[in-house]
Coordinates of C-alpha atoms and ligand atoms in Angstrom, one line a residue:
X1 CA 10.1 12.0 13.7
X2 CA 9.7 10.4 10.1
X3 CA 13.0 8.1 9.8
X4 CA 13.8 7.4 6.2
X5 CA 12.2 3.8 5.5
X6 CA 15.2 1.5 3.6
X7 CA 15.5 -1.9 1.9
X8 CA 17.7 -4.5 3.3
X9 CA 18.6 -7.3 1.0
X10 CA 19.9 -10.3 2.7
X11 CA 21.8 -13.0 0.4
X12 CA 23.6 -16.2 1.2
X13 CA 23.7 -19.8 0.8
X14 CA 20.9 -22.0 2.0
X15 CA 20.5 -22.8 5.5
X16 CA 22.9 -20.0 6.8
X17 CA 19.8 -18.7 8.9
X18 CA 19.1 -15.8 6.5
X19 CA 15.4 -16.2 7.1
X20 CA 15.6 -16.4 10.5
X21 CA 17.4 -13.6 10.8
X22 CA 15.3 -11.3 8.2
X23 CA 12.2 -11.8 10.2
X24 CA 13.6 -11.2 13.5
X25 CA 15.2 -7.7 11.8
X26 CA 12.2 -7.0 10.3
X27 CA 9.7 -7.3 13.6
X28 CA 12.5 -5.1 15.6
X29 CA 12.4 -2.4 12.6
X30 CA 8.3 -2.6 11.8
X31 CA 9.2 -3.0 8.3
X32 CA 7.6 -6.2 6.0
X33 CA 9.2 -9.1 5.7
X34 CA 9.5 -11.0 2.1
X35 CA 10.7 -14.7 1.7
X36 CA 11.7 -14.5 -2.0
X37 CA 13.2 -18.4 -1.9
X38 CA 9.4 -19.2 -0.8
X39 CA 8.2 -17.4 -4.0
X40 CA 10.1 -20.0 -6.0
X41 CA 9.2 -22.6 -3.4
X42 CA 5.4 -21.9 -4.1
X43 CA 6.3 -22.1 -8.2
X44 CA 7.7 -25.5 -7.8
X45 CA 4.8 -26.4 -5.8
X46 CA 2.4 -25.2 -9.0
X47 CA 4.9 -26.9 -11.2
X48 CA 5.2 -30.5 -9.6
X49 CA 1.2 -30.5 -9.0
X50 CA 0.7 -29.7 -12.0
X51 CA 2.8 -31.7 -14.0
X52 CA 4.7 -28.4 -15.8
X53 CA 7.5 -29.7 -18.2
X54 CA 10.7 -27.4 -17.0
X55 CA 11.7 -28.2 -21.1
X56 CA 8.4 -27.1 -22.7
X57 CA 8.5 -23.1 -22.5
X58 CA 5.2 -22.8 -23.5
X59 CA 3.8 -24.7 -20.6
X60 CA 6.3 -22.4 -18.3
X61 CA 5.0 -19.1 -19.7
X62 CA 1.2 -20.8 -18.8
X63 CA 1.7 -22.3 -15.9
X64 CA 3.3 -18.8 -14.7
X65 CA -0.1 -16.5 -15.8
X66 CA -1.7 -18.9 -13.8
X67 CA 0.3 -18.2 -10.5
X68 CA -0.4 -16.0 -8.1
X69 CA 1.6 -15.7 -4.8
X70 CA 0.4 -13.9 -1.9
X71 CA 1.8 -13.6 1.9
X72 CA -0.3 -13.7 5.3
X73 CA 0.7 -12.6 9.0
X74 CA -1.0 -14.7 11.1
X75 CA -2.2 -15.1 14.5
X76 CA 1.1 -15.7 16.2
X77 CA 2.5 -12.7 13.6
X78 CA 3.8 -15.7 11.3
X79 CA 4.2 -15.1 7.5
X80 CA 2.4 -17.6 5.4
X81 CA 2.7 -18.0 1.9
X82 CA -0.1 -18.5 -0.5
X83 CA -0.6 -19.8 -3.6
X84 CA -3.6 -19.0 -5.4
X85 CA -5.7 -18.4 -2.2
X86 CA -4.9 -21.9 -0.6
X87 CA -2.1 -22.0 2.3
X88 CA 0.8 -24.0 0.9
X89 CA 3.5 -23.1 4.1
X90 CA 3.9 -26.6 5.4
X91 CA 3.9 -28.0 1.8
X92 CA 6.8 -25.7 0.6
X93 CA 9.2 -26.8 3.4
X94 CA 9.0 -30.6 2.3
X95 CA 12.0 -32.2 1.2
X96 CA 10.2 -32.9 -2.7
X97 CA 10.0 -29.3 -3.2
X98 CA 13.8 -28.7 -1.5
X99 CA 15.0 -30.9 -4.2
X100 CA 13.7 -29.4 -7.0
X101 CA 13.4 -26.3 -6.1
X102 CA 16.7 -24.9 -7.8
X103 CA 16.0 -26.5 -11.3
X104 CA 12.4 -24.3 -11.1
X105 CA 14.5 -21.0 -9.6
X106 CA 17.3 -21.4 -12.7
X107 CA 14.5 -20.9 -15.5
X108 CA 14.4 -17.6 -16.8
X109 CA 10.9 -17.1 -17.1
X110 CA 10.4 -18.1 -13.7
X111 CA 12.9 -15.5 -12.4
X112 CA 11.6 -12.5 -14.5
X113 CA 8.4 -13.0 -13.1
X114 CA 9.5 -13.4 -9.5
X115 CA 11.7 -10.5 -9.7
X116 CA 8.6 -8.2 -11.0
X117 CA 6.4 -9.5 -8.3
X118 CA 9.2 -9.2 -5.3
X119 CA 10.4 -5.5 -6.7
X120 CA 6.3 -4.0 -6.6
X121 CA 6.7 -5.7 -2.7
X122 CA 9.3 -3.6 -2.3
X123 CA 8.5 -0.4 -4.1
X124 CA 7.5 1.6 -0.8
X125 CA 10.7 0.3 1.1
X126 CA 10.8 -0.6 4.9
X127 CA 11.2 -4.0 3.5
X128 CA 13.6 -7.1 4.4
X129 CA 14.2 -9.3 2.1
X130 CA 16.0 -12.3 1.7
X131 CA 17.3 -14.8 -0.9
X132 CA 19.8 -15.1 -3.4
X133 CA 19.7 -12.1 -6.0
X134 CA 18.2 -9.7 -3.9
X135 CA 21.1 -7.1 -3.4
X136 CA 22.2 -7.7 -7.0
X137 CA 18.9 -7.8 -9.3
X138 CA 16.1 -7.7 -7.5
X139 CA 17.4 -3.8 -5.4
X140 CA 20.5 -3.4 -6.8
X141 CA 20.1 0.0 -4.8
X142 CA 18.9 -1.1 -1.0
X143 CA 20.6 0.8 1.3
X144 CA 21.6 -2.4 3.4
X145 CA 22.7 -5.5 1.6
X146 CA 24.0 -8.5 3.9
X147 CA 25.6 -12.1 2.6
X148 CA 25.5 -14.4 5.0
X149 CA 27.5 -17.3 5.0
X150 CA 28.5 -20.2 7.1
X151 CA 30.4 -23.9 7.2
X152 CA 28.2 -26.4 5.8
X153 CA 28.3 -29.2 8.8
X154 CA 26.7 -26.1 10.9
X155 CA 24.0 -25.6 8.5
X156 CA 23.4 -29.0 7.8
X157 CA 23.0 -29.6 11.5
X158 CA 20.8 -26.2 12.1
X159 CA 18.6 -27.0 8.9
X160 CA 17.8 -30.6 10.3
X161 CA 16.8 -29.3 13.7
X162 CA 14.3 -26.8 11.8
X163 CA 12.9 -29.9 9.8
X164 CA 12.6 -32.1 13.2
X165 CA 10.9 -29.0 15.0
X166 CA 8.7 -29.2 12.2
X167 CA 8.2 -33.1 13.2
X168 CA 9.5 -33.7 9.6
X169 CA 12.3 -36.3 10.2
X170 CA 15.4 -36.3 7.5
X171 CA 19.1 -37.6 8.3
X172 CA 21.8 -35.3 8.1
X173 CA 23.4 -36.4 5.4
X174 CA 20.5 -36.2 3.1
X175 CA 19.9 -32.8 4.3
X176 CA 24.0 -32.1 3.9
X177 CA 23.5 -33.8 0.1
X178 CA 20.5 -31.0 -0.9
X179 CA 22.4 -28.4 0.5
X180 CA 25.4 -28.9 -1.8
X181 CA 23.2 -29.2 -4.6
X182 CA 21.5 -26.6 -4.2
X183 CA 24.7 -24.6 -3.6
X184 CA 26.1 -26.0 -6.8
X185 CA 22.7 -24.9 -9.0
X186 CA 22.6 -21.7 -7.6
X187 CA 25.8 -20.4 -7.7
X188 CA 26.5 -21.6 -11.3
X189 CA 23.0 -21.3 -13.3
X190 CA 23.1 -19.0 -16.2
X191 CA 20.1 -16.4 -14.7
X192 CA 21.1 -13.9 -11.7
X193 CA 23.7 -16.5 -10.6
X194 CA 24.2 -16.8 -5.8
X195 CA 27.0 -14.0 -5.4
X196 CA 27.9 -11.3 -3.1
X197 CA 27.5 -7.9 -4.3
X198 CA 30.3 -5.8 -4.4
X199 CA 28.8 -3.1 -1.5
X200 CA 27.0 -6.2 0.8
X201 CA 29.1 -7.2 4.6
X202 CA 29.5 -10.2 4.8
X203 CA 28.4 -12.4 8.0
X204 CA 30.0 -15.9 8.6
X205 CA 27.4 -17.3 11.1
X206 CA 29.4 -20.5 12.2
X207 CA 30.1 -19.3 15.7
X208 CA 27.4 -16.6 16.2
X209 CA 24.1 -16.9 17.1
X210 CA 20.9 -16.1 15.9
X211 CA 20.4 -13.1 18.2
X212 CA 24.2 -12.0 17.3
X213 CA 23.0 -12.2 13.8
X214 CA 20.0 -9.7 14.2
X215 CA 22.1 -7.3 16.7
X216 CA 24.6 -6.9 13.9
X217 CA 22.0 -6.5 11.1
X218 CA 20.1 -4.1 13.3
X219 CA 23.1 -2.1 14.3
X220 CA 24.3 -2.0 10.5
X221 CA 20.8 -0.8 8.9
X222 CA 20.6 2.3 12.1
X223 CA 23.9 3.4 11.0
X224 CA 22.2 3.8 7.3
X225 CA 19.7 5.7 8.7
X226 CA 21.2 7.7 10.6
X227 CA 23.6 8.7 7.8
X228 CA 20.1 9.7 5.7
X229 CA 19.3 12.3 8.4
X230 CA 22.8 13.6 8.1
Ligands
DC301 O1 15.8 -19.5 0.6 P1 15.3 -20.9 0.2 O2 16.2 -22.0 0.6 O3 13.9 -21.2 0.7 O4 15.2 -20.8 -1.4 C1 14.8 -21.9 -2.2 C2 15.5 -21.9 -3.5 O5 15.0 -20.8 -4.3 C3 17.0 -21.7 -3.5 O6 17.6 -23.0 -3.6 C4 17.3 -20.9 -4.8 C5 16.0 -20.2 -5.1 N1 16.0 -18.8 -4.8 C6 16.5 -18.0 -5.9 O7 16.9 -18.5 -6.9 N2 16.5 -16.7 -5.7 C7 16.0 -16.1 -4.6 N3 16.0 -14.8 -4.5 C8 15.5 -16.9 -3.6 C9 15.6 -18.3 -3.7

């Protein structure tokens, strides 16, 4: 049987586990799994190496034909982001790019490109995505769109535990300081500003865990397809 393929946008706030979630959703459905926040992750990278002014337009617009942003499943079925042919995964995690990373995402230049790249990722569906304007500009029509939220002492706590796995070693309260920021930035830029869209379920993931997370997306995106065979 051919089941309809769909696109399931999943939005939130950082560190509420939306990646970990998408990927787990996206192995159990066989559909592709896109990390838009490490899109802009990989900009910053390009931007901060190569000394781009975020007030100089010009040197936006050039720095951005110069940019090219690919993704990798590896060995242990791990997406890795590229940036012009050289893996830049670990670098992208690193507090330096955490901290600007919302400045680079708020420019709107940045975002039209990002949203032109992430919507020809998408264009054949059986795609999860996740990030912050996915189910409001970037597929305004998915079939599935999630926010995920959560209290931020949890995600604090969950995002230093990723860093430590990581062996990068970053106290809480610095971790707890780029969250808000980021939060602040992204919610309140002028461009495709964090919100929920109107038709996205919400999930507070305080008290659930990860595998409660994917069960619930899972469960939420069958339904959808099921209704398509209706
Ligand atoms: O998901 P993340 O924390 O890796 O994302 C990094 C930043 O990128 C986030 O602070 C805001 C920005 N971002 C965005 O503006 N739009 C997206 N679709 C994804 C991320």
């Amino acid at each position: 049987m051919n089941l309809r393929k769909i696109v399931i946008a999943i939005d939130g706030y950082s560190a509420c586990g939306k990646s970990t979630t998408a990927k787990q959703v996206a192995k159990i459905m066989g559909y592709k799994y896109i990390d838009s926040g490490a899109m802009y992750r990989a900009v910053t990278y390009y931007f901060l190496e190569h000394y781009v002014s975020l007030t100089n337009p010009k040197d936006i617009e050039n720095a951005l034909d110069r940019i090219k942003i690919t993704f990798h499943v590896n060995e242990d079925k791990e997406t890795e982001t590229f940036l012009n042919g050289l893996k830049i995964e670990k670098e992208i995690r690193k507090m330096r790019i955490s901290d600007q990373v919302s400045q680079v995402s708020a420019l709107k230049p940045v975002r039209i490109a990002m949203v032109n790249q992430q919507r020809k990722l998408g264009k054949d569906k059986g795609v999860v995505m996740d990030g912050r304007d996915i189910g409001t500009v970037v597929f305004p029509d998915a079939e599935l769109k999630v926010f995920m939220t959560a209290d931020m002492q949890v995600r604090a706590f969950r995002r230093q535990q990723e860093l430590l796995d990581k062996d990068k070693m970053v106290d809480l309260l610095e971790v707890m300081e780029n969250i808000h920021m980021r939060d602040q930035i992204d919610t309140t830029r002028a461009e495709s500003p964090l919100r929920k869209a109107d038709d996205a379920i919400e999930i507070n993931t305080t008290h659930i865990t990860i595998d409660e997370q994917v069960e619930e997306v899972v469960r939420q995106a069958s339904s959808k397809i099921i209704q398509f065979m209706r």
